[in-house]
Coordinates of C-alpha atoms in Angstrom, one line a residue:
Chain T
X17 CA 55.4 -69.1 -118.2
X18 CA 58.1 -68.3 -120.7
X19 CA 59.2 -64.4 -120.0
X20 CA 60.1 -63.8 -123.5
X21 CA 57.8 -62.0 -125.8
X22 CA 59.5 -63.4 -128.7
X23 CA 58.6 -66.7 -127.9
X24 CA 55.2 -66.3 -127.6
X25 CA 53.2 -68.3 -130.1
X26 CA 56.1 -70.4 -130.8
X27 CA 56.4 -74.0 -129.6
X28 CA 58.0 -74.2 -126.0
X29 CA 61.4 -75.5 -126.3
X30 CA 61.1 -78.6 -124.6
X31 CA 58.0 -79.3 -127.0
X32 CA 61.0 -79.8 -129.9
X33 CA 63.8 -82.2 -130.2
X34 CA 66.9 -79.6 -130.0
X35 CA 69.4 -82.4 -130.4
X36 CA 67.6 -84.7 -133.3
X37 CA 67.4 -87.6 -130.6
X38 CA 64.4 -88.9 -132.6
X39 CA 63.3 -91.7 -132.0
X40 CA 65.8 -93.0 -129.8
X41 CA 64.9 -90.6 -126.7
X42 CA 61.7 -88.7 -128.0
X43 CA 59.4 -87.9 -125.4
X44 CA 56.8 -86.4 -128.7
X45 CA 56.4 -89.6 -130.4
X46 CA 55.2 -92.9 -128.4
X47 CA 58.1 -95.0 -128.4
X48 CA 57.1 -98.7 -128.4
X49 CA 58.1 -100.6 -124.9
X50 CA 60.6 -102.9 -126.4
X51 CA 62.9 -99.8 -127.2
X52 CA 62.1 -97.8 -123.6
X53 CA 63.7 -101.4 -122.2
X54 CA 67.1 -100.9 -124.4
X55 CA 70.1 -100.0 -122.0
X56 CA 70.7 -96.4 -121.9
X57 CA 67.5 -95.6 -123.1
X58 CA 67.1 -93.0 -120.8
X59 CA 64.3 -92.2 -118.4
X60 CA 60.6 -93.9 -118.3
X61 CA 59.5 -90.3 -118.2
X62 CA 60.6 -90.1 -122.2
X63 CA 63.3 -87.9 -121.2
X64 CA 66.7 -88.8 -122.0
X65 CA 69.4 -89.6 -119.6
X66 CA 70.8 -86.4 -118.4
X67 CA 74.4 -86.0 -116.7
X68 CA 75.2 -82.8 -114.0
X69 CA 75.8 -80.0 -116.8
X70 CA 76.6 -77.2 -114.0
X71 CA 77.4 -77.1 -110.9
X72 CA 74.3 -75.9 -108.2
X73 CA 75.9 -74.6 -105.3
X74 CA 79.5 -73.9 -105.7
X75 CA 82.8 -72.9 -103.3
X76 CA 84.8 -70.4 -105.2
X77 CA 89.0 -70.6 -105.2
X78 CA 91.4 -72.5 -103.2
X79 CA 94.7 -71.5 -102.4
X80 CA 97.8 -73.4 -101.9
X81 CA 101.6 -72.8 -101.4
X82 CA 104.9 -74.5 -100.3
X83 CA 106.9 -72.6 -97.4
X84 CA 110.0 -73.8 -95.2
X85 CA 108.6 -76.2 -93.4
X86 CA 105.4 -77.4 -95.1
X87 CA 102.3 -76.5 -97.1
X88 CA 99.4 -74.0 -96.7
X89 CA 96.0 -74.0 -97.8
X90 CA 93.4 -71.3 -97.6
X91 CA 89.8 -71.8 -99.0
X92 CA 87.1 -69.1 -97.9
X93 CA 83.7 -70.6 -96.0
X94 CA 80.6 -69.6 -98.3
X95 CA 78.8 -71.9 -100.6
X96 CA 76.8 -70.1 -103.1
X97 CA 73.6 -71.0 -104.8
X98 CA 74.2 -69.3 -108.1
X99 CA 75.0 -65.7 -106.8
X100 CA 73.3 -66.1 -103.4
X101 CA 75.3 -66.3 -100.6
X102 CA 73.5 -69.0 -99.2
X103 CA 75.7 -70.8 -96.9
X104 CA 77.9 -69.0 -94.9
X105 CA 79.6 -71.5 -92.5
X106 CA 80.7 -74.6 -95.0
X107 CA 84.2 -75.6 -94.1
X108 CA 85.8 -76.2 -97.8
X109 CA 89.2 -78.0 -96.1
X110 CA 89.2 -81.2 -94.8
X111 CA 91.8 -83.5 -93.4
X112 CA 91.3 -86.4 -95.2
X113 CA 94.8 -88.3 -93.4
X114 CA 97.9 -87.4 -90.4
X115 CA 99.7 -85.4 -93.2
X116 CA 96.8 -84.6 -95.8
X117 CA 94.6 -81.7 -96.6
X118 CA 92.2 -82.0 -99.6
X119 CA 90.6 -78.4 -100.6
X120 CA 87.6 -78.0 -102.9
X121 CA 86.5 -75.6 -105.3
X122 CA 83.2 -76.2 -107.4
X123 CA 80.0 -78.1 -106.6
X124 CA 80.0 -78.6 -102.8
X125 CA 77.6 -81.7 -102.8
X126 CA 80.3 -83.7 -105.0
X127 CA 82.6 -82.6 -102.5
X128 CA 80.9 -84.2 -100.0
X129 CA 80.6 -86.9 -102.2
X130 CA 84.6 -87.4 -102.6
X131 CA 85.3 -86.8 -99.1
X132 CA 82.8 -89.3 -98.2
X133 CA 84.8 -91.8 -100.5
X134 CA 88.2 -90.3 -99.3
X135 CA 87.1 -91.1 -95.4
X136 CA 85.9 -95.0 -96.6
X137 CA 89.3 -95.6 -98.2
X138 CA 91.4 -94.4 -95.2
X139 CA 88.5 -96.1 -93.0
X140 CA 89.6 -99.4 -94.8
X141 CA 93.5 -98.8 -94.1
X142 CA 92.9 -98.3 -90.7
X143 CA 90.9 -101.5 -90.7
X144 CA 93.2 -103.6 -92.0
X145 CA 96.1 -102.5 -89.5
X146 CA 98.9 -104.1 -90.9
X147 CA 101.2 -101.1 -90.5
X148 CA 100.7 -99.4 -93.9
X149 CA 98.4 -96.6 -94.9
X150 CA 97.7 -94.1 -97.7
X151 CA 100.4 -91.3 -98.0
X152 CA 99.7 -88.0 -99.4
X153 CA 100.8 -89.0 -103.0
X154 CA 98.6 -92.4 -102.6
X155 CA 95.7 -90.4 -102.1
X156 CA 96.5 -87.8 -105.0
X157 CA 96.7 -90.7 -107.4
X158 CA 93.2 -92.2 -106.2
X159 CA 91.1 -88.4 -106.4
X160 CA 93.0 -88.4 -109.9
X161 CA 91.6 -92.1 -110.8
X162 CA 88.1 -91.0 -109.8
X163 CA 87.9 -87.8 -111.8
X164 CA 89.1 -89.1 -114.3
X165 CA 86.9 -92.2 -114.3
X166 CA 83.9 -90.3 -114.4
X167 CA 84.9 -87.7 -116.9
X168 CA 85.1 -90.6 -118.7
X169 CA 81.6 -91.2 -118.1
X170 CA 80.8 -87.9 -119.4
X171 CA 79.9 -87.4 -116.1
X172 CA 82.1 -85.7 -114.4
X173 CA 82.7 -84.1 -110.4
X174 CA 82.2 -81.0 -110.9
X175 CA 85.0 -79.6 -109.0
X176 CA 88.7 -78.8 -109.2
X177 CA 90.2 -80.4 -106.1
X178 CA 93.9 -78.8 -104.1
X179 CA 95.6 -81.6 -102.3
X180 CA 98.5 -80.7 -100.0
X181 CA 100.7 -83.0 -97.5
X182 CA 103.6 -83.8 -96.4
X183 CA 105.3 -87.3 -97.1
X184 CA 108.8 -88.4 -96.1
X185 CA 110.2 -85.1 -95.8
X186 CA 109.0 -84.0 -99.0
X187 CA 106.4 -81.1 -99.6
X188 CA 103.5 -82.3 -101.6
X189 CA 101.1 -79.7 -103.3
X190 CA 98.6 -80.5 -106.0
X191 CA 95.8 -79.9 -108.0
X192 CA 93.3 -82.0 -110.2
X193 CA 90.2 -80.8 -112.2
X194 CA 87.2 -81.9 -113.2
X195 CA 88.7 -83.6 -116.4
X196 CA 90.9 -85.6 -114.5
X197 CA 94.2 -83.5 -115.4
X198 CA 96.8 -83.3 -112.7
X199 CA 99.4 -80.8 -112.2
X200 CA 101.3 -80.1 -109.1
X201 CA 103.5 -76.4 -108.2
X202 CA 104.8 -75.0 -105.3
X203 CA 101.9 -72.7 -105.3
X204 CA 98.1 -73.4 -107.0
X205 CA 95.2 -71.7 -106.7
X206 CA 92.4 -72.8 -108.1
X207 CA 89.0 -70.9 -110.0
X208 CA 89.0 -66.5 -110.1
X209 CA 92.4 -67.6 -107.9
X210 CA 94.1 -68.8 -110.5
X211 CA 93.6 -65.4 -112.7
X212 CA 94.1 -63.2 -109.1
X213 CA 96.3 -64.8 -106.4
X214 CA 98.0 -66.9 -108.6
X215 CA 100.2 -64.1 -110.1
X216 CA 100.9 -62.8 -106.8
X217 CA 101.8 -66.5 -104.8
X218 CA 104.2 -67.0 -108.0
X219 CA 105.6 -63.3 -107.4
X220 CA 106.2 -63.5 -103.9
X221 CA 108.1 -67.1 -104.2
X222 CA 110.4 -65.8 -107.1
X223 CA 111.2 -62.5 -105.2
X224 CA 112.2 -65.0 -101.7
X225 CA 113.8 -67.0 -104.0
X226 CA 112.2 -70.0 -103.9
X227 CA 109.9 -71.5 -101.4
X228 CA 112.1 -72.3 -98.7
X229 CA 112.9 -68.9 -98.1
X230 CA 108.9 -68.6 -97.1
X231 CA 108.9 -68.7 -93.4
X232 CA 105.2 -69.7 -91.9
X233 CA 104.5 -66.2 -90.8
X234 CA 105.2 -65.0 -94.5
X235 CA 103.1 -68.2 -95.7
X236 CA 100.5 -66.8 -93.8
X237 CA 100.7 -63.2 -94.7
X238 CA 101.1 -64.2 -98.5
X239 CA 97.3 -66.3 -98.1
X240 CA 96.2 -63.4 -96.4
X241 CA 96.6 -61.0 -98.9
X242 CA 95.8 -63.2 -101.8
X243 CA 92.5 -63.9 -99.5
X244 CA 92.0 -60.0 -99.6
X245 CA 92.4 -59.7 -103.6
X246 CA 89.8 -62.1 -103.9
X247 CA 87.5 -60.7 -101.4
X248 CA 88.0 -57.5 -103.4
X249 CA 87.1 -58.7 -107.0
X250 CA 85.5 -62.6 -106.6
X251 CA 81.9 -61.7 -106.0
X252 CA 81.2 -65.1 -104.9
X253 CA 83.3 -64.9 -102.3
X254 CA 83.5 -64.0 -98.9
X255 CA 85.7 -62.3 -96.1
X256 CA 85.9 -65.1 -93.9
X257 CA 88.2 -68.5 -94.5
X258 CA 90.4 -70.8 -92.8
X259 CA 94.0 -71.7 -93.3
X260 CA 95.4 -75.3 -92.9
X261 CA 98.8 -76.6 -92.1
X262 CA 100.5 -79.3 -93.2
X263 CA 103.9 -79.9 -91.5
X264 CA 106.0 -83.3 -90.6
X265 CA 104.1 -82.3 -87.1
X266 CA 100.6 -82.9 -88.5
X267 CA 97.6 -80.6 -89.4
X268 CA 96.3 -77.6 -88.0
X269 CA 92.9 -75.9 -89.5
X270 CA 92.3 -72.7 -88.4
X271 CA 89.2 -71.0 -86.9
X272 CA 88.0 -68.9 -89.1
X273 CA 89.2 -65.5 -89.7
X274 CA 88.8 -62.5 -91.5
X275 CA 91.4 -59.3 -93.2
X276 CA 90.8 -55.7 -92.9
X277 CA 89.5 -53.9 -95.7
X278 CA 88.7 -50.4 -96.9
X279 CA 85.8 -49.4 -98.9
X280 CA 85.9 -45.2 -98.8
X281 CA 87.4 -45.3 -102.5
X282 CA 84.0 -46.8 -103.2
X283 CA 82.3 -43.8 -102.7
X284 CA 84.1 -42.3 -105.8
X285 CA 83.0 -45.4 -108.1
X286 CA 80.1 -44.4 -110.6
X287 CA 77.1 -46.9 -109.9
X288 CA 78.2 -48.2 -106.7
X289 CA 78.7 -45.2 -104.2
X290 CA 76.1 -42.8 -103.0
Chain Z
X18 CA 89.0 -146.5 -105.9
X19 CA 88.3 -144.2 -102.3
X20 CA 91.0 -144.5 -99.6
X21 CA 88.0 -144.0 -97.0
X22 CA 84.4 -143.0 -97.0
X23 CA 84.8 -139.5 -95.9
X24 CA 86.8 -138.1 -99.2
X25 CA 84.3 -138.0 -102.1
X26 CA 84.4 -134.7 -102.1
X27 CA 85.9 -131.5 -100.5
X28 CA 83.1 -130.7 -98.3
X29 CA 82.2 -133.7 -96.4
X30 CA 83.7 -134.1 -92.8
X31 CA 85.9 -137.4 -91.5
X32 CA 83.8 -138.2 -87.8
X33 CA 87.5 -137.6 -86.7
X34 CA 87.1 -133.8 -87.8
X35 CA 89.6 -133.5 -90.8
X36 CA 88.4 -133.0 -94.2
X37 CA 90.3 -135.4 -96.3
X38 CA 90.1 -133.8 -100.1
X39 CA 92.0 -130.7 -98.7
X40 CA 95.0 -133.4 -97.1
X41 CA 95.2 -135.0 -100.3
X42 CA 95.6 -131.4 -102.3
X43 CA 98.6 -130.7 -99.5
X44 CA 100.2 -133.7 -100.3
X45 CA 100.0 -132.6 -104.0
X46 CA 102.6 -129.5 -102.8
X47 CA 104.5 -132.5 -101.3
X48 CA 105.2 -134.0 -104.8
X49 CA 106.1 -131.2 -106.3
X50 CA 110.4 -130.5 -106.0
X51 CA 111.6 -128.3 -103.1
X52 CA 111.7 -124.5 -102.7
X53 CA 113.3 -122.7 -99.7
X54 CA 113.2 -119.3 -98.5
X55 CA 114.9 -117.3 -95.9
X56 CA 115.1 -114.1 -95.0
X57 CA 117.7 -111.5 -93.2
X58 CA 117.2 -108.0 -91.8
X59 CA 117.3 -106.3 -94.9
X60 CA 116.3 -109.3 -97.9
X61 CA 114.6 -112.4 -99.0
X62 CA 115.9 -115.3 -101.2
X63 CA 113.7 -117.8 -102.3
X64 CA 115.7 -121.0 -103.7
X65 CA 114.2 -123.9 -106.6
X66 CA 115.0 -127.4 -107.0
X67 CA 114.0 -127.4 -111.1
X68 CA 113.0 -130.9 -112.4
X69 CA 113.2 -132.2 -115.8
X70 CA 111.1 -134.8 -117.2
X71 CA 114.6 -136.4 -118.8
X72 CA 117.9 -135.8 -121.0
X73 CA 115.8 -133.7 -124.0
X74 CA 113.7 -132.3 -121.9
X75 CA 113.8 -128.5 -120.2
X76 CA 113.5 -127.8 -116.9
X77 CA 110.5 -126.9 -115.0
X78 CA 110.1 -123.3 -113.8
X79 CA 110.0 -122.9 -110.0
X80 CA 110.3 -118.6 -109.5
X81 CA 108.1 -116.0 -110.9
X82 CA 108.4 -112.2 -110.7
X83 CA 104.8 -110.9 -109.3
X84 CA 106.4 -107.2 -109.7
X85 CA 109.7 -105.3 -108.8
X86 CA 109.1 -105.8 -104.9
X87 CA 107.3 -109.3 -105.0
X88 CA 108.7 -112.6 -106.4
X89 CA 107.1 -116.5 -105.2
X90 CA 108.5 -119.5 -105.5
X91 CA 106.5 -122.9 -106.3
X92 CA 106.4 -126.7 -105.4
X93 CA 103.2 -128.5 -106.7
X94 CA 100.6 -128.1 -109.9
X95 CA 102.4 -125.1 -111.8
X96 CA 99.4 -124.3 -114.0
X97 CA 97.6 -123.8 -110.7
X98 CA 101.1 -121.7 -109.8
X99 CA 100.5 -119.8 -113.1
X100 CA 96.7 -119.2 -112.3
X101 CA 98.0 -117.4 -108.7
X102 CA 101.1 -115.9 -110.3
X103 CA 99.0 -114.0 -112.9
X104 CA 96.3 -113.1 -110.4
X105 CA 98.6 -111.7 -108.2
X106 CA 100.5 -109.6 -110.7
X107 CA 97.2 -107.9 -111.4
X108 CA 96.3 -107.1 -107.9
X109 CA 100.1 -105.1 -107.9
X110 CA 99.2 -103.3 -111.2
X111 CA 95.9 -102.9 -109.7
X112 CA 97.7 -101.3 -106.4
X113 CA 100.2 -99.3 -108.9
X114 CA 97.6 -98.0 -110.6
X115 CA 94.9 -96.7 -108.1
X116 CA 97.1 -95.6 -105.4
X117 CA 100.9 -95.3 -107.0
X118 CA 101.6 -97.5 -104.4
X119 CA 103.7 -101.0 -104.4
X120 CA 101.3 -103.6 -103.0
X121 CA 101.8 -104.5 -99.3
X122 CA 102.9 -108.4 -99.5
X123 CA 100.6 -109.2 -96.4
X124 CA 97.8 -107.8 -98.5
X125 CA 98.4 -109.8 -101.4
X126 CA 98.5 -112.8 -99.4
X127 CA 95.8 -112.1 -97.7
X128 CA 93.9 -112.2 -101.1
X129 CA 95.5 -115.2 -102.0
X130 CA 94.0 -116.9 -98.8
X131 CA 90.8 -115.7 -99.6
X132 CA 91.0 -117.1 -103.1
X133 CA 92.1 -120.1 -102.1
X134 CA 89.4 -120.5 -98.9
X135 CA 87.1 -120.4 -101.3
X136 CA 88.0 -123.2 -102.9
X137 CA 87.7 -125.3 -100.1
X138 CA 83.9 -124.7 -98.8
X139 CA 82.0 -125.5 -102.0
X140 CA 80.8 -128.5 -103.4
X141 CA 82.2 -129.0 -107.1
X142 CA 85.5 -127.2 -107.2
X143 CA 88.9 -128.2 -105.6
X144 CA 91.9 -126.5 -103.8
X145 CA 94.5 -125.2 -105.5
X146 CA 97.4 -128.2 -105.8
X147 CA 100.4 -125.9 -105.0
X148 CA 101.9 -124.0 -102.3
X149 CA 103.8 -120.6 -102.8
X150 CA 106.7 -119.2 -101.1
X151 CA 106.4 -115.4 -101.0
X152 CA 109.1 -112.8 -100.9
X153 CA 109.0 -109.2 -100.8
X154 CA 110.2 -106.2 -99.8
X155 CA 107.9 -103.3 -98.6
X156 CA 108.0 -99.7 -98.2
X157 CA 108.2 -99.5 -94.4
X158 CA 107.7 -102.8 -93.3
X159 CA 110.7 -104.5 -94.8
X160 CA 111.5 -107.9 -96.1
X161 CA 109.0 -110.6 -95.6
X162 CA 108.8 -113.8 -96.2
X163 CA 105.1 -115.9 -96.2
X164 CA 104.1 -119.9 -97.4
X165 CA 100.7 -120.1 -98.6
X166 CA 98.9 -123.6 -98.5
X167 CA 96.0 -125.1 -100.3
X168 CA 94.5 -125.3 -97.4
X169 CA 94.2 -121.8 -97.0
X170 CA 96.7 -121.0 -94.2
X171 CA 98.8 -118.1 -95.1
X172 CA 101.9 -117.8 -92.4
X173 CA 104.9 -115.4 -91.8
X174 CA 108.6 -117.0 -91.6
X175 CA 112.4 -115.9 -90.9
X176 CA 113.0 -119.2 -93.1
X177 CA 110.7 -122.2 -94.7
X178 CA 110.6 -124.6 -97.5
X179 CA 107.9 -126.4 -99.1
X180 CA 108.1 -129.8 -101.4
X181 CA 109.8 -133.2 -101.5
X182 CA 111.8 -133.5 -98.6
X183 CA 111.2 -129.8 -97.6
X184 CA 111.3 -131.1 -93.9
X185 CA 115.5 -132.2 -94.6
X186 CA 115.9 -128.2 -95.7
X187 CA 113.9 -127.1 -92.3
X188 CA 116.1 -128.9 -90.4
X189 CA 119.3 -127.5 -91.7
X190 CA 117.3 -123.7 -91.9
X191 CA 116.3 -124.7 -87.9
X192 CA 120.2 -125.0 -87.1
X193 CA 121.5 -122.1 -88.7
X194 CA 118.4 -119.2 -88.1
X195 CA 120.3 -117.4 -85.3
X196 CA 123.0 -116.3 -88.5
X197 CA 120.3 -115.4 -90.9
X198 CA 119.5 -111.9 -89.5
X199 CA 122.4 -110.2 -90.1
X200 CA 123.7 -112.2 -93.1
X201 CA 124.4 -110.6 -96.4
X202 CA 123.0 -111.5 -99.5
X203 CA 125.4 -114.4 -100.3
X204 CA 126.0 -115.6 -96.7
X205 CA 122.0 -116.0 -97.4
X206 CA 122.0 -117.6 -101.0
X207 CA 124.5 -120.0 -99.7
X208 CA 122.6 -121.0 -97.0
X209 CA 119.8 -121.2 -98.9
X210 CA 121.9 -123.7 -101.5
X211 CA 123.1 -125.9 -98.3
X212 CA 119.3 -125.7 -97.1
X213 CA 118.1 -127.0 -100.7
X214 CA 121.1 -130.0 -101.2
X215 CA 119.6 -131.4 -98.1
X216 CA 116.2 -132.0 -100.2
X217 CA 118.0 -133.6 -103.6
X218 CA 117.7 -137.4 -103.7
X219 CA 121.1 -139.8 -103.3
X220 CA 122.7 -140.0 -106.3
X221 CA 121.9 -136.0 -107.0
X222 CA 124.1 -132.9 -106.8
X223 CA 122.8 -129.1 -107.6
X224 CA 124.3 -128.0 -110.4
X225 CA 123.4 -124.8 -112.8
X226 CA 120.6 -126.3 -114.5
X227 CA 118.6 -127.9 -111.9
X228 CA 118.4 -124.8 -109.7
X229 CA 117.4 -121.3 -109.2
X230 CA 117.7 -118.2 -106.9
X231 CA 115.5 -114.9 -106.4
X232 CA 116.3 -112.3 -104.4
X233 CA 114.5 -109.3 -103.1
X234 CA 115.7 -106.3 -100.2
X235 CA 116.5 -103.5 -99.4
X236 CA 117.1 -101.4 -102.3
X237 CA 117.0 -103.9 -105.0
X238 CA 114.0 -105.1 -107.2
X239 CA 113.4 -108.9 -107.9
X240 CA 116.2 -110.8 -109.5
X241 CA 116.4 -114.1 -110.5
X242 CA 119.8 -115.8 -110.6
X243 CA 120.1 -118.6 -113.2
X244 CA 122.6 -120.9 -115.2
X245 CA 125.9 -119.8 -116.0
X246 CA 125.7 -116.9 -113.0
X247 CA 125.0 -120.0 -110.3
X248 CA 128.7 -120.9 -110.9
X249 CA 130.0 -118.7 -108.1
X250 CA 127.9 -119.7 -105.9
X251 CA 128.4 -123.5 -106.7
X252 CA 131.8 -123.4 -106.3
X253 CA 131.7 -122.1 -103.2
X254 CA 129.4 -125.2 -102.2
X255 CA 132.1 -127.9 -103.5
X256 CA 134.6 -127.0 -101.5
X257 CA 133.3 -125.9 -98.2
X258 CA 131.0 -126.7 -95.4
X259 CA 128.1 -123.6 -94.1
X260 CA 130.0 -120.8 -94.0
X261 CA 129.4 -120.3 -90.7
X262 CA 128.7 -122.4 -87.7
X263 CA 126.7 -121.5 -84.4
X264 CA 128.7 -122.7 -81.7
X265 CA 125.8 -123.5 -79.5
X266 CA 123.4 -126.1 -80.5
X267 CA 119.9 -124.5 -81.0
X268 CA 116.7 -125.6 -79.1
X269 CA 114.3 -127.6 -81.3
X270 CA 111.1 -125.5 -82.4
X271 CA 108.0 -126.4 -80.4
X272 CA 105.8 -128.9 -82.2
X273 CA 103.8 -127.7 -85.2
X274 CA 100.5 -126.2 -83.9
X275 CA 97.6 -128.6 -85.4
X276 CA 95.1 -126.3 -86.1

């Protein structure tokens, strides 16, 4: 049923070739079998081959920044279907090595999909146990390989990934997007982040004066708050996450946790109050 | 035309249990001129006897840079060499590229086995006719040093050599191992030089065209020293005997395994 009046009486718009793919993909005209056989054709339903154009249920922003010591992450634990909240208890940091976090932002089932190939690749070091295995920027290089492999496909992972580790004493903090472009800071945030927290994690290293004046407890205080920000203005987002740590130690991911917040003022907001 | 009934081709079994084709492509690396390698704590040199088919002629090329960390040495069929040589430099580009990560030298020789397994278990194709010395230096796991064998067998060494009259250069390698560990470079290149005379027929002497040395370690990417540069080293090998003597007399090795 289309729901728009003006529409009515006019042909539906699958019923018309938007993008002039006539006769290579037309599902109006019969195509002859010899062409439906060509590589890249496209469906047998007439159809033509279709890539992800939007993500379907999507993790909002990931937070990362270099302190004394290591790295922190922070990504809240709701998936969203559109505006839904719909799941509630999906972990969006996952130790993918001894000194590695990876952090996702974006569609949640090519997340899965990446850590499922992240798992088979260190799966395959282990195996061949022969003393060498993938370090923090190894691992960086292959996500960035991959996403960039299938942007090239024009079919991309619809994500922006936050890889953080530690490797031979050096702090390692990165990001990589959907197109394949890598960047690495001493603090990232990825999606409404990087508009909201990302101002604030580049404030609060400038006034320390650099990262390794950030103890942990300040690390931790800093996510926090940029965690509050976002709870207050993302509206996919949700006030309960986890923060992982990355030191020469190893990894720690938290429970999940929660900040205090204060909603009187919204009484006095037109159209949301009483 | 057949030296027995058992070697028409490389799958078919002698009733003693050996399969011949495979023997014959070993004694192919035989032919081919000698190539030593040896190793310390911290690098590896790999050494070349270069032959030269006469007075106008050039010589042959017996080291190849693989990449930065990786360099073999040859004795047998070099197109075959040249075949492995290119294959392996992809696999380190492949590695360099994927992960940003030198590849592991046990890896790539791994893959060489593999490769060169193959070879020996169909019907229609042959081994490869060469054997490789290979050196390199890894992130972590230090200098290494590995002989790979038509035959497949892929193995680890402190010191080897592979070639006419390799078994002249083991000997001398045998006596003097206990000084290769904590040897510097040149200590090692000119034990590697004695190691290599030992292979060179009567009337022979190593001089700068008719040899070559690579070196890999600890801080240093693959160089090859050739021609005028050998001098030093040459010089050195005139006048003196090993630059250093174990006073004891080593134990011989245990036979080699037949496997």
């Amino acid at each position: 049923m289309d729901h728009f009046p003006t529409n009515w009486g006019n042909p539906r718009s699958e019923d018309v070739d938007n993008y002039n793919t006539y006769p290579v993909a037309s599902h109006i005209a019969k195509v002859p079998h010899s062409v439906t056989q060509i590589a890249g054709y496209g469906h047998t339903s007439g159809h033509p081959t279709s890539h992800t154009q939007q993500p379907v249920v999507t993790g909002t922003s990931v937070l990362g920044i270099k302190y004394k010591g290591g790295v922190m992450m922070s990504a809240d634990n709701l998936a969203s279907y559109g505006s839904l909240a719909r799941f509630r208890d999906v972990e969006r940091l996952h130790q993918v090595a001894d000194f590695t976090v990876i952090g996702a932002s974006g569609d949640i089932s090519d997340f899965q999909y990446v850590k499922h190939l992240l798992d088979s690749q260190m799966i395959k070091e282990y195996n061949a146990d022969d003393g060498h295995t993938l370090a923090t920027p190894n691992i960086y290089e292959y996500l960035w390989r991959v996403m960039y492999n299938r942007r090239s496909k024009m079919n991309p992972l619809w994500n922006t990934f936050v890889l953080g580790g530690v490797h031979k004493g050096e702090k390692f903090l990165g990001a990589i997007d959907l197109k394949g472009t890598p960047y690495q800071s001493p603090s990232i945030a990825t999606g409404f982040g990087s508009h909201l927290a990302q101002p604030i994690l580049r404030k609060e290293i400038e006034m320390r004066g650099g990262e390794e004046n950030i103890s942990e407890e300040d690390a931790v205080q800093i996510l926090k708050k940029c965690m509050k920000v976002l709870f207050y203005r993302d509206a996919r987002s949700m006030n309960k996450f986890q923060l992982a740590k990355i030191t020469d130690e190893g990894v720690t991911i938290s429970e999940p946790m929660s900040v205090e917040t204060e909603w009187a003022f919204a009484e006095k907001i037109r159209g949301y109050g009483a | 035309m057949f030296r027995n009934q058992y070697d028409n081709d490389i799958s078919t079994w002698s009733p003693q249990g050996r399969l011949h084709q495979i023997e014959y492509a070993l004694e192919a690396v035989k032919q081919g001129s000698a190539s030593v390698g040896l190793r310390s704590d911290t690098h590896v040199v790999l050494l070349g006897l270069k032959r030269s088919s006469g007075e106008l002629a050039s010589h042959q090329q017996k080291l190849f840079r693989i990449d930065n960390h990786v360099g073999i040495a040859i004795a047998g069929l070099v197109s075959d060499a040249r075949v492995l040589s290119n294959f392996m430099r992809t696999e380190c580009m492949k590695s360099k590229m994927m992960y940003d990560r030198p590849m592991p030298g046990s890896r790539l020789v791994n893959l060489i086995g593999d490769k060169a397994q193959i070879n020996t278990q169909n019907y229609g194709r042959r081994p490869y006719g060469v054997g490789l010395l290979v050196a390199s230096y890894d992130e972590g796991t230090g200098p290494h040093l590995y002989e790979c064998l038509p035959n497949a067998n892929c193995l680890e060494y402190y010191a080897i050599s592979i070639g006419a009259k390799s078994q002249s250069a083991k000997t001398y390698l045998e006596k003097f191992i206990k000084d290769f560990g904590a040897a510097d470079v040149d200590t090692l290149i000119m034990h590697g030089l004695h190691a290599l005379r030992e292979t060179l027929q009567q009337d022979k002497e190593l001089n700068i065209n008719n040899c070559s040395i690579g070196i890999v370690g600890k801080g240093e990417n693959w160089r090859t020293i050739e021609g005028e540069d050998l001098k030093k080293y040459l010089d050195q090998l005139e006048t003196g005997a090993p630059t250093t003597e174990t006073t004891e007399e080593l134990p011989q090795g245990e036979a080699m395994d037949t496997e």
